């Protein structure tokens, strides 16, 4: 009857029992839909990695780690180079999967997912020796004569759990950091971006050393089973509710965690801002990936003196970027799932639509939408929007904007647009956020020299560049006496 059943961690179509669905020929199944392409839909939910296999998977990785396989720099370099090759050889498959999951335009997917991974990993390869070298530090007089150093060591077996919005980058960049630091890694992509998960699951074992680097597909049951295992670090990206579940599970084994969460990232627009540039930079950062970016501007606090010119310029920027009807634009993405589409539609009730507002359930299209007359008690202003809706609120002073922001949980990102330096300095001094871009949006996360992460409700720990490798190392302090 074409039913699917997990076998040795791989789903098999029972009708074609001899052929694993992946990666062999025509018997490939659409993950999670329970559909084997040649056999058609089935009635059994597909479980690619049954929870009872997960203990074995982690135990294999632990044995490999303990054997010392992952420690030599040569092994790490080989794996990182294979990762780059995986990205470069399979660009078309990745682009197609991103399109299927999120309607991601090719260029957008290339820049934000594919090239982002290769550039981070290439930097790791280039700096592998440097970032893994012991660091000499001074010795105090009381301990002399002696030599003091910090010796970087891998942590052990690391779990990386990723969400669906940048499903390649958010999985592979932290995993690469863990590999560069000499760890064994389990990667868990999001089941919500199922097409990308499927491609990753097919390619990772083909390119990387399976005894040390494994990818486990699945949703809540698989992640729950993984969290029951003992890891030496857990790196989680996603929402704060699950972040709390991850941290609670990690506490059982005293496992350190990095939590890359989200929240409502505000934008302050001062009356001294260059309104046209401001509008264009906000439009880019907001409607990239149809607003499904953790650091996308969530709401705007604009000085009332420039509110109308800002709205006019925002309207023009939308038309410039996506044409008169963004639904027909090749540069505009789609909402990831019907659930998120419905959620965003209902969030629209929190204000009056002044730009956009059109939707199409079938293609999960939500237009770039700007809302005014916002109800402060609505879900629109109390939940992370994580979609293409942008509430605009008038303010009369910098102090009012700062008070508004500091009365709420610490955001993942905060943006201020002002030509007046004292306004910028006041915002920098009196607010906090995971990271900030001044007179721009999103750009701080593109720098490998600026650790990317949150604070308080928006998370803990940062990565990218060297910090993305340090995160997975223990800098062992050693004092050697003569
Ligand atoms: P999601 O639904 O894909 O969940 C994230 C991961 O958690 C998935 O791998 C999923 O399988 C797992 N998961 C879900 N429920 C679970 C449960 N009950 N127990 C154990 N594991 C579970 O993604 P999401 O949470 O919708 O992602 C969106 C959120 O992530 C937003 O809040 C966004 O701001 C945040 N985000 C943060 C960053 C960052 O770098 N800080 C980046 C992207 C997204």
Short mmCIF file of C-alpha atoms and ligand atoms in Angstrom, two decimals:
data_model
loop_
_atom_site.label_atom_id
_atom_site.label_comp_id
_atom_site.label_asym_id
_atom_site.label_seq_id
_atom_site.Cartn_x
_atom_site.Cartn_y
_atom_site.Cartn_z
CA UNK A 1 0.00 0.00 0.00
CA UNK A 2 2.94 2.24 -0.47
CA UNK A 3 3.26 2.89 3.24
CA UNK A 4 6.43 4.28 4.68
CA UNK A 5 8.22 2.84 7.62
CA UNK A 6 11.47 3.84 9.27
CA UNK A 7 14.27 1.33 8.85
CA UNK A 8 17.73 1.91 10.20
CA UNK A 9 17.07 5.61 10.27
CA UNK A 10 16.02 5.78 6.65
CA UNK A 11 12.50 5.81 5.33
CA UNK A 12 11.70 3.11 2.84
CA UNK A 13 8.76 2.79 0.61
CA UNK A 14 7.41 -0.70 1.40
CA UNK A 15 6.08 -1.14 -2.10
CA UNK A 16 9.66 -0.84 -3.32
CA UNK A 17 11.13 -2.27 -0.16
CA UNK A 18 14.50 -3.01 -1.74
CA UNK A 19 15.17 0.59 -2.60
CA UNK A 20 15.88 3.19 0.01
CA UNK A 21 13.97 6.34 -0.93
CA UNK A 22 17.06 8.38 -0.82
CA UNK A 23 19.22 8.87 -2.72
CA UNK A 24 18.31 6.09 -5.15
CA UNK A 25 16.60 6.83 -8.45
CA UNK A 26 12.89 7.17 -8.96
CA UNK A 27 11.77 6.02 -5.51
CA UNK A 28 12.36 9.35 -3.83
CA UNK A 29 9.79 10.54 -1.38
CA UNK A 30 8.66 14.01 -0.58
CA UNK A 31 9.66 14.31 3.03
CA UNK A 32 6.91 14.64 5.63
CA UNK A 33 4.15 14.60 3.06
CA UNK A 34 4.18 10.80 3.22
CA UNK A 35 4.35 10.66 -0.56
CA UNK A 36 6.58 8.32 -2.49
CA UNK A 37 6.88 9.88 -5.92
CA UNK A 38 6.30 6.73 -7.99
CA UNK A 39 3.84 5.16 -5.52
CA UNK A 40 1.77 8.18 -4.61
CA UNK A 41 0.45 9.36 -1.24
CA UNK A 42 0.47 7.04 1.74
CA UNK A 43 -1.40 7.02 5.00
CA UNK A 44 1.56 6.68 7.33
CA UNK A 45 3.43 9.66 8.65
CA UNK A 46 7.02 9.48 7.52
CA UNK A 47 9.56 9.39 10.31
CA UNK A 48 13.01 9.63 8.82
CA UNK A 49 14.91 9.17 12.05
CA UNK A 50 12.81 7.30 14.56
CA UNK A 51 13.57 8.50 18.08
CA UNK A 52 14.81 5.03 19.10
CA UNK A 53 17.65 5.32 16.57
CA UNK A 54 18.83 8.61 17.93
CA UNK A 55 20.67 7.20 20.93
CA UNK A 56 22.68 4.99 18.53
CA UNK A 57 23.47 7.94 16.27
CA UNK A 58 24.78 10.03 19.16
CA UNK A 59 26.67 7.07 20.61
CA UNK A 60 28.47 6.51 17.26
CA UNK A 61 29.51 10.16 17.25
CA UNK A 62 30.71 9.93 20.84
CA UNK A 63 32.86 6.89 19.98
CA UNK A 64 34.34 8.72 16.99
CA UNK A 65 35.04 11.81 19.07
CA UNK A 66 36.66 9.76 21.82
CA UNK A 67 38.85 8.02 19.24
CA UNK A 68 40.43 11.38 18.40
CA UNK A 69 39.33 11.34 14.73
CA UNK A 70 38.03 14.91 14.80
CA UNK A 71 41.07 16.49 16.46
CA UNK A 72 43.73 16.70 13.71
CA UNK A 73 43.56 20.00 11.82
CA UNK A 74 43.94 18.00 8.59
CA UNK A 75 40.63 16.19 9.24
CA UNK A 76 38.85 19.44 10.08
CA UNK A 77 40.21 21.11 6.93
CA UNK A 78 39.13 18.17 4.81
CA UNK A 79 35.58 18.34 6.19
CA UNK A 80 35.34 22.11 5.78
CA UNK A 81 36.61 21.87 2.20
CA UNK A 82 34.05 19.14 1.52
CA UNK A 83 31.35 21.44 2.90
CA UNK A 84 32.35 24.19 0.48
CA UNK A 85 32.34 21.65 -2.36
CA UNK A 86 28.90 20.45 -1.30
CA UNK A 87 27.58 24.01 -1.57
CA UNK A 88 29.27 24.74 -4.88
CA UNK A 89 28.42 21.43 -6.60
CA UNK A 90 24.77 21.60 -5.59
CA UNK A 91 23.87 25.25 -5.91
CA UNK A 92 20.98 24.48 -8.27
CA UNK A 93 19.45 21.88 -5.91
CA UNK A 94 19.73 24.23 -2.95
CA UNK A 95 18.19 27.13 -4.90
CA UNK A 96 15.29 24.95 -6.02
CA UNK A 97 14.66 23.78 -2.44
CA UNK A 98 14.70 27.36 -1.12
CA UNK A 99 12.24 28.29 -3.83
CA UNK A 100 9.95 25.39 -2.93
CA UNK A 101 10.01 26.24 0.79
CA UNK A 102 10.02 30.04 0.76
CA UNK A 103 9.65 31.20 -2.84
CA UNK A 104 13.17 32.58 -2.37
CA UNK A 105 14.43 34.43 -5.43
CA UNK A 106 17.64 32.76 -6.74
CA UNK A 107 19.88 35.76 -6.09
CA UNK A 108 18.50 36.22 -2.58
CA UNK A 109 18.95 32.53 -1.75
CA UNK A 110 22.46 32.58 -3.18
CA UNK A 111 23.54 35.61 -1.16
CA UNK A 112 21.80 34.91 2.14
CA UNK A 113 22.10 31.15 2.33
CA UNK A 114 24.56 29.60 -0.13
CA UNK A 115 27.33 32.21 -0.43
CA UNK A 116 26.97 33.14 3.22
CA UNK A 117 27.93 29.57 4.15
CA UNK A 118 30.82 29.32 1.70
CA UNK A 119 32.33 32.64 2.75
CA UNK A 120 32.12 31.78 6.47
CA UNK A 121 33.58 28.32 5.89
CA UNK A 122 36.37 29.60 3.64
CA UNK A 123 37.37 32.05 6.40
CA UNK A 124 37.46 29.12 8.84
CA UNK A 125 39.72 27.15 6.49
CA UNK A 126 42.02 30.15 6.04
CA UNK A 127 42.30 30.81 9.76
CA UNK A 128 42.12 27.22 10.98
CA UNK A 129 45.66 27.11 12.33
CA UNK A 130 45.51 30.60 13.84
CA UNK A 131 42.20 30.05 15.61
CA UNK A 132 43.33 26.72 17.03
CA UNK A 133 46.74 27.84 18.25
CA UNK A 134 47.50 28.06 21.98
CA UNK A 135 47.61 31.67 23.18
CA UNK A 136 50.47 32.82 25.40
CA UNK A 137 49.32 35.04 28.29
CA UNK A 138 51.35 36.84 31.02
CA UNK A 139 52.29 35.07 34.27
CA UNK A 140 51.95 36.97 37.59
CA UNK A 141 55.08 37.45 39.72
CA UNK A 142 53.74 35.14 42.43
CA UNK A 143 53.79 32.16 40.01
CA UNK A 144 57.12 32.88 38.32
CA UNK A 145 59.13 31.29 36.88
CA UNK A 146 56.44 29.78 34.65
CA UNK A 147 54.76 29.97 31.25
CA UNK A 148 50.99 30.56 30.95
CA UNK A 149 48.83 29.73 28.00
CA UNK A 150 45.27 29.13 26.85
CA UNK A 151 45.00 25.92 24.86
CA UNK A 152 41.91 25.65 22.61
CA UNK A 153 40.21 22.28 22.94
CA UNK A 154 37.07 20.95 21.26
CA UNK A 155 34.07 20.43 23.55
CA UNK A 156 33.00 16.98 22.32
CA UNK A 157 29.71 16.16 20.61
CA UNK A 158 27.66 19.20 19.63
CA UNK A 159 23.99 19.51 18.63
CA UNK A 160 22.90 22.24 16.19
CA UNK A 161 19.13 22.83 15.85
CA UNK A 162 18.04 25.18 13.07
CA UNK A 163 14.82 26.98 12.04
CA UNK A 164 13.29 27.36 8.60
CA UNK A 165 13.82 30.96 7.52
CA UNK A 166 17.46 30.72 6.36
CA UNK A 167 17.45 26.94 6.55
CA UNK A 168 20.91 26.33 5.08
CA UNK A 169 22.89 29.15 6.64
CA UNK A 170 21.47 28.75 10.14
CA UNK A 171 22.32 25.05 10.16
CA UNK A 172 25.66 24.91 8.37
CA UNK A 173 27.44 28.00 9.71
CA UNK A 174 27.27 26.93 13.37
CA UNK A 175 27.96 23.31 12.39
CA UNK A 176 31.06 24.42 10.46
CA UNK A 177 32.24 26.38 13.51
CA UNK A 178 31.88 23.24 15.61
CA UNK A 179 33.84 21.19 13.03
CA UNK A 180 36.59 23.83 12.79
CA UNK A 181 36.91 23.60 16.57
CA UNK A 182 37.34 19.80 16.35
CA UNK A 183 33.95 18.57 17.55
CA UNK A 184 31.62 15.83 16.31
CA UNK A 185 28.27 17.32 15.24
CA UNK A 186 24.62 16.37 14.95
CA UNK A 187 22.67 18.76 12.74
CA UNK A 188 18.89 19.02 13.00
CA UNK A 189 17.34 21.10 10.21
CA UNK A 190 13.81 22.46 10.50
CA UNK A 191 11.00 20.19 9.35
CA UNK A 192 9.07 23.31 8.31
CA UNK A 193 11.46 23.97 5.39
CA UNK A 194 11.01 20.36 4.27
CA UNK A 195 12.45 20.63 0.75
CA UNK A 196 15.72 22.09 2.03
CA UNK A 197 15.87 19.52 4.81
CA UNK A 198 15.51 16.79 2.22
CA UNK A 199 18.37 18.11 0.06
CA UNK A 200 20.64 18.56 3.09
CA UNK A 201 19.85 15.06 4.33
CA UNK A 202 20.77 13.64 0.94
CA UNK A 203 24.02 15.56 0.55
CA UNK A 204 25.56 15.71 4.01
CA UNK A 205 26.36 11.96 4.21
CA UNK A 206 27.70 12.08 0.67
CA UNK A 207 30.26 14.79 1.39
CA UNK A 208 31.06 14.63 5.10
CA UNK A 209 32.52 12.00 7.41
CA UNK A 210 29.36 10.24 8.59
CA UNK A 211 31.00 8.77 11.66
CA UNK A 212 31.55 12.26 13.05
CA UNK A 213 29.02 14.51 11.32
CA UNK A 214 25.40 13.44 11.11
CA UNK A 215 22.18 15.05 10.04
CA UNK A 216 18.96 14.02 11.77
CA UNK A 217 15.75 15.09 10.08
CA UNK A 218 12.43 15.48 11.83
CA UNK A 219 10.27 17.64 14.03
CA UNK A 220 9.29 17.70 17.69
CA UNK A 221 9.62 13.93 18.46
CA UNK A 222 13.08 13.70 16.89
CA UNK A 223 14.30 16.91 18.52
CA UNK A 224 12.90 15.79 21.86
CA UNK A 225 14.74 12.47 21.51
CA UNK A 226 17.94 14.33 20.63
CA UNK A 227 17.56 16.62 23.63
CA UNK A 228 17.35 13.57 25.90
CA UNK A 229 20.92 12.67 24.89
CA UNK A 230 24.05 14.07 26.47
CA UNK A 231 25.75 16.73 24.33
CA UNK A 232 28.69 18.94 25.18
CA UNK A 233 27.11 22.02 23.65
CA UNK A 234 23.69 22.76 22.15
CA UNK A 235 23.34 25.53 19.59
CA UNK A 236 19.68 26.37 19.01
CA UNK A 237 18.17 28.93 16.66
CA UNK A 238 14.43 29.54 16.77
CA UNK A 239 11.69 30.93 18.95
CA UNK A 240 11.96 31.61 22.68
CA UNK A 241 9.32 29.07 23.73
CA UNK A 242 11.34 26.20 22.29
CA UNK A 243 14.51 27.95 23.49
CA UNK A 244 13.25 27.41 27.03
CA UNK A 245 12.59 23.72 26.31
CA UNK A 246 16.14 23.35 24.95
CA UNK A 247 17.68 25.08 27.94
CA UNK A 248 15.69 23.01 30.41
CA UNK A 249 16.75 19.78 28.68
CA UNK A 250 20.38 20.94 28.59
CA UNK A 251 20.28 21.65 32.33
CA UNK A 252 19.91 17.93 33.05
CA UNK A 253 23.44 17.32 31.77
CA UNK A 254 24.85 20.76 32.63
CA UNK A 255 25.26 21.26 28.90
CA UNK A 256 26.08 24.83 27.87
CA UNK A 257 23.73 26.37 25.31
CA UNK A 258 23.78 29.07 22.71
CA UNK A 259 20.29 30.39 22.07
CA UNK A 260 19.77 32.44 18.93
CA UNK A 261 16.23 33.70 19.43
CA UNK A 262 14.11 36.51 18.02
CA UNK A 263 11.77 39.21 19.22
CA UNK A 264 10.58 42.61 18.08
CA UNK A 265 13.47 44.59 16.56
CA UNK A 266 12.61 48.32 16.56
CA UNK A 267 13.67 51.15 14.24
CA UNK A 268 13.97 54.75 15.40
CA UNK A 269 13.80 57.45 12.74
CA UNK A 270 14.91 60.86 13.92
CA UNK A 271 13.81 64.10 12.25
CA UNK A 272 17.43 64.61 11.13
CA UNK A 273 17.44 61.35 9.10
CA UNK A 274 17.84 61.30 5.33
CA UNK A 275 14.30 60.14 4.68
CA UNK A 276 14.76 58.67 1.20
CA UNK A 277 17.84 56.62 2.12
CA UNK A 278 16.17 55.55 5.37
CA UNK A 279 13.05 54.33 3.57
CA UNK A 280 15.04 52.36 1.01
CA UNK A 281 17.29 50.69 3.59
CA UNK A 282 14.28 49.78 5.72
CA UNK A 283 12.38 48.44 2.70
CA UNK A 284 15.33 46.22 1.81
CA UNK A 285 15.82 44.86 5.35
CA UNK A 286 12.11 44.41 5.98
CA UNK A 287 10.99 42.70 2.80
CA UNK A 288 14.00 40.47 2.21
CA UNK A 289 12.69 36.88 2.55
CA UNK A 290 9.19 38.42 2.81
CA UNK A 291 10.00 39.75 6.28
CA UNK A 292 10.89 36.31 7.64
CA UNK A 293 14.25 37.43 9.01
CA UNK A 294 15.01 37.35 12.73
CA UNK A 295 16.61 40.82 12.59
CA UNK A 296 14.08 42.38 10.18
CA UNK A 297 12.68 45.72 11.38
CA UNK A 298 9.60 44.75 13.38
CA UNK A 299 8.12 48.21 13.94
CA UNK A 300 9.03 51.83 13.24
CA UNK A 301 9.11 54.70 15.72
CA UNK A 302 9.25 57.76 13.46
CA UNK A 303 9.43 61.40 14.47
CA UNK A 304 6.07 62.88 13.54
CA UNK A 305 7.78 65.70 11.59
CA UNK A 306 9.09 63.23 8.99
CA UNK A 307 6.33 60.60 9.21
CA UNK A 308 4.48 61.48 6.00
CA UNK A 309 7.61 61.99 3.83
CA UNK A 310 8.91 58.66 5.19
CA UNK A 311 5.68 56.84 4.28
CA UNK A 312 5.75 58.38 0.79
CA UNK A 313 9.35 57.27 0.26
CA UNK A 314 8.59 53.80 1.64
CA UNK A 315 5.78 53.41 -0.92
CA UNK A 316 8.18 54.47 -3.70
CA UNK A 317 10.88 52.06 -2.47
CA UNK A 318 8.41 49.14 -2.54
CA UNK A 319 7.45 49.97 -6.13
CA UNK A 320 11.09 50.40 -7.13
CA UNK A 321 12.10 47.06 -5.61
CA UNK A 322 9.08 44.89 -6.43
CA UNK A 323 7.08 46.77 -9.12
CA UNK A 324 3.47 47.93 -8.95
CA UNK A 325 2.28 44.40 -8.10
CA UNK A 326 4.83 42.60 -5.87
CA UNK A 327 2.88 39.37 -6.38
CA UNK A 328 4.30 39.16 -9.89
CA UNK A 329 7.83 40.17 -8.85
CA UNK A 330 10.64 37.65 -9.16
CA UNK A 331 12.33 39.39 -6.25
CA UNK A 332 9.68 38.79 -3.61
CA UNK A 333 9.34 35.63 -1.51
CA UNK A 334 6.42 33.74 0.01
CA UNK A 335 5.28 32.82 3.52
CA UNK A 336 6.67 29.47 4.63
CA UNK A 337 3.44 27.70 5.62
CA UNK A 338 -0.35 28.08 5.72
CA UNK A 339 -0.12 28.39 9.52
CA UNK A 340 2.20 31.38 9.31
CA UNK A 341 0.08 32.85 6.50
CA UNK A 342 -3.05 32.71 8.69
CA UNK A 343 -1.13 34.14 11.66
CA UNK A 344 0.04 37.13 9.59
CA UNK A 345 -3.43 37.75 8.19
CA UNK A 346 -4.85 37.97 11.67
CA UNK A 347 -1.99 40.25 12.83
CA UNK A 348 -3.15 42.76 10.19
CA UNK A 349 -6.16 43.51 12.40
CA UNK A 350 -3.86 45.39 14.78
CA UNK A 351 -3.68 48.51 12.60
CA UNK A 352 -4.94 50.37 9.54
CA UNK A 353 -3.33 49.27 6.27
CA UNK A 354 -1.80 52.29 4.52
CA UNK A 355 0.33 50.41 1.96
CA UNK A 356 -0.23 46.88 0.59
CA UNK A 357 -2.46 44.50 2.54
CA UNK A 358 -3.19 42.12 -0.37
CA UNK A 359 -2.94 38.38 0.28
CA UNK A 360 -3.30 35.13 -1.64
CA UNK A 361 -3.75 31.99 0.47
CA UNK A 362 -3.04 29.58 -2.36
CA UNK A 363 0.44 30.96 -3.09
CA UNK A 364 0.97 32.07 0.54
CA UNK A 365 1.52 35.63 -0.68
CA UNK A 366 1.35 38.56 1.71
CA UNK A 367 2.14 41.92 0.14
CA UNK A 368 4.69 44.31 1.62
CA UNK A 369 2.30 45.95 4.06
CA UNK A 370 2.58 49.10 6.15
CA UNK A 371 0.16 49.73 9.02
CA UNK A 372 -0.67 52.97 10.86
CA UNK A 373 -3.06 53.79 13.76
CA UNK A 374 -1.65 50.78 15.53
CA UNK A 375 -3.41 49.28 18.56
CA UNK A 376 -0.71 48.94 21.25
CA UNK A 377 -2.61 46.07 22.90
CA UNK A 378 -2.91 44.06 19.69
CA UNK A 379 -0.92 40.93 18.85
CA UNK A 380 0.73 43.02 16.12
CA UNK A 381 2.52 45.03 18.81
CA UNK A 382 3.00 42.24 21.33
CA UNK A 383 4.26 39.31 19.25
CA UNK A 384 7.22 39.08 16.89
CA UNK A 385 5.74 39.74 13.43
CA UNK A 386 8.21 37.62 11.42
CA UNK A 387 6.54 38.51 8.13
CA UNK A 388 6.02 41.41 5.74
CA UNK A 389 3.85 43.64 8.00
CA UNK A 390 5.38 46.90 9.23
CA UNK A 391 3.60 49.00 11.88
CA UNK A 392 4.57 52.68 11.92
CA UNK A 393 4.16 54.67 15.15
CA UNK A 394 4.68 58.44 15.55
CA UNK A 395 6.93 59.79 18.26
CA UNK A 396 7.80 63.35 19.26
CA UNK A 397 11.25 62.86 20.85
CA UNK A 398 14.21 60.49 21.10
CA UNK A 399 13.39 60.05 24.79
CA UNK A 400 9.90 58.81 23.94
CA UNK A 401 11.37 56.23 21.55
CA UNK A 402 13.96 55.10 24.08
CA UNK A 403 11.33 54.78 26.83
CA UNK A 404 9.14 52.72 24.49
CA UNK A 405 11.98 50.33 23.68
CA UNK A 406 13.41 49.96 27.18
CA UNK A 407 9.97 49.15 28.59
CA UNK A 408 10.00 45.99 26.45
CA UNK A 409 12.25 42.87 26.32
CA UNK A 410 15.74 43.36 24.90
CA UNK A 411 15.49 43.07 21.11
CA UNK A 412 17.75 41.02 18.84
CA UNK A 413 18.50 44.10 16.73
CA UNK A 414 17.88 47.82 17.00
CA UNK A 415 18.20 50.39 14.23
CA UNK A 416 18.51 54.15 14.47
CA UNK A 417 18.42 56.51 11.53
CA UNK A 418 19.73 60.02 12.27
CA UNK A 419 22.23 62.49 10.86
CA UNK A 420 22.40 64.13 14.28
CA UNK A 421 25.24 62.31 16.09
CA UNK A 422 23.98 63.21 19.56
CA UNK A 423 20.73 61.35 18.84
CA UNK A 424 22.68 58.28 17.75
CA UNK A 425 24.90 58.48 20.84
CA UNK A 426 21.90 58.84 23.13
CA UNK A 427 20.26 55.74 21.64
CA UNK A 428 23.54 53.76 21.85
CA UNK A 429 24.02 54.78 25.50
CA UNK A 430 20.49 54.24 26.78
CA UNK A 431 19.28 51.11 25.02
CA UNK A 432 20.52 47.56 24.61
CA UNK A 433 20.04 44.95 21.88
CA UNK A 434 21.75 41.83 20.52
CA UNK A 435 23.32 44.04 17.84
CA UNK A 436 22.80 47.36 16.07
CA UNK A 437 23.22 48.97 12.69
CA UNK A 438 23.20 52.77 12.62
CA UNK A 439 21.65 54.30 9.48
CA UNK A 440 21.00 50.87 8.02
CA UNK A 441 19.30 47.52 8.63
CA UNK A 442 20.66 43.94 8.97
CA UNK A 443 24.21 44.93 7.96
CA UNK A 444 25.83 44.27 11.34
CA UNK A 445 25.25 40.56 10.87
CA UNK A 446 27.30 40.51 7.67
CA UNK A 447 30.54 41.29 9.53
CA UNK A 448 32.61 38.30 10.69
CA UNK A 449 34.22 40.65 13.22
CA UNK A 450 30.92 41.38 15.01
CA UNK A 451 29.59 38.39 16.99
CA UNK A 452 25.94 37.88 16.09
CA UNK A 453 23.48 36.95 18.82
CA UNK A 454 20.92 38.19 21.28
CA UNK A 455 20.62 39.38 24.85
CA UNK A 456 17.93 38.53 27.40
CA UNK A 457 14.76 37.45 25.61
CA UNK A 458 16.54 37.56 22.23
CA UNK A 459 19.08 34.93 23.25
CA UNK A 460 22.54 34.27 24.60
CA UNK A 461 25.92 33.79 22.95
CA UNK A 462 27.18 35.05 19.59
CA UNK A 463 28.81 33.60 16.50
CA UNK A 464 30.15 34.39 12.97
CA UNK A 465 33.83 34.55 12.08
CA UNK A 466 36.25 33.69 14.85
CA UNK A 467 33.55 33.87 17.53
CA UNK A 468 31.71 31.06 15.69
CA UNK A 469 34.69 28.77 16.31
CA UNK A 470 35.51 30.01 19.83
CA UNK A 471 31.97 29.16 20.85
CA UNK A 472 32.73 25.47 20.41
CA UNK A 473 36.12 25.49 22.12
CA UNK A 474 37.24 25.35 25.71
CA UNK A 475 40.20 27.68 26.15
CA UNK A 476 42.02 25.53 28.68
CA UNK A 477 44.21 27.64 31.00
CA UNK A 478 47.57 25.97 31.65
CA UNK A 479 50.39 27.27 33.83
CA UNK A 480 53.65 25.34 33.37
CA UNK A 481 56.40 25.75 35.93
CA UNK A 482 60.01 25.06 35.00
P1 LIG B 1 11.03 26.19 13.76
O1 LIG B 1 9.57 26.00 13.90
O2 LIG B 1 11.73 25.64 12.57
O3 LIG B 1 11.69 25.65 15.11
C1 LIG B 1 13.09 25.72 15.31
C2 LIG B 1 13.63 24.33 15.63
O4 LIG B 1 13.08 23.88 16.86
C3 LIG B 1 13.25 23.30 14.57
O5 LIG B 1 14.39 22.55 14.24
C4 LIG B 1 12.17 22.48 15.24
O6 LIG B 1 12.16 21.14 14.81
C5 LIG B 1 12.53 22.58 16.70
N1 LIG B 1 11.35 22.48 17.58
C6 LIG B 1 10.14 23.01 17.36
N2 LIG B 1 9.31 22.72 18.40
C7 LIG B 1 10.03 21.99 19.28
C8 LIG B 1 9.75 21.39 20.54
N3 LIG B 1 8.55 21.49 21.10
N4 LIG B 1 10.74 20.71 21.16
C9 LIG B 1 11.96 20.60 20.61
N5 LIG B 1 12.27 21.16 19.41
C10 LIG B 1 11.33 21.83 18.75
O7 LIG B 1 11.42 27.74 13.73
P2 LIG B 1 10.76 28.94 14.54
O8 LIG B 1 10.96 28.78 15.98
O9 LIG B 1 9.41 29.26 14.00
O10 LIG B 1 11.77 30.07 14.01
C11 LIG B 1 11.42 31.39 14.02
C12 LIG B 1 11.99 32.07 15.25
O11 LIG B 1 13.41 31.95 15.22
C13 LIG B 1 11.73 33.54 15.29
O12 LIG B 1 11.46 33.92 16.61
C14 LIG B 1 13.03 34.15 14.82
O13 LIG B 1 13.24 35.47 15.25
C15 LIG B 1 14.01 33.21 15.40
N6 LIG B 1 15.25 33.24 14.64
C16 LIG B 1 16.37 33.67 15.26
C17 LIG B 1 17.55 33.76 14.55
C18 LIG B 1 18.81 34.23 15.19
O14 LIG B 1 19.86 34.05 14.58
N7 LIG B 1 18.77 34.80 16.37
C19 LIG B 1 17.58 33.37 13.21
C20 LIG B 1 16.41 32.91 12.62
C21 LIG B 1 15.25 32.83 13.35
#
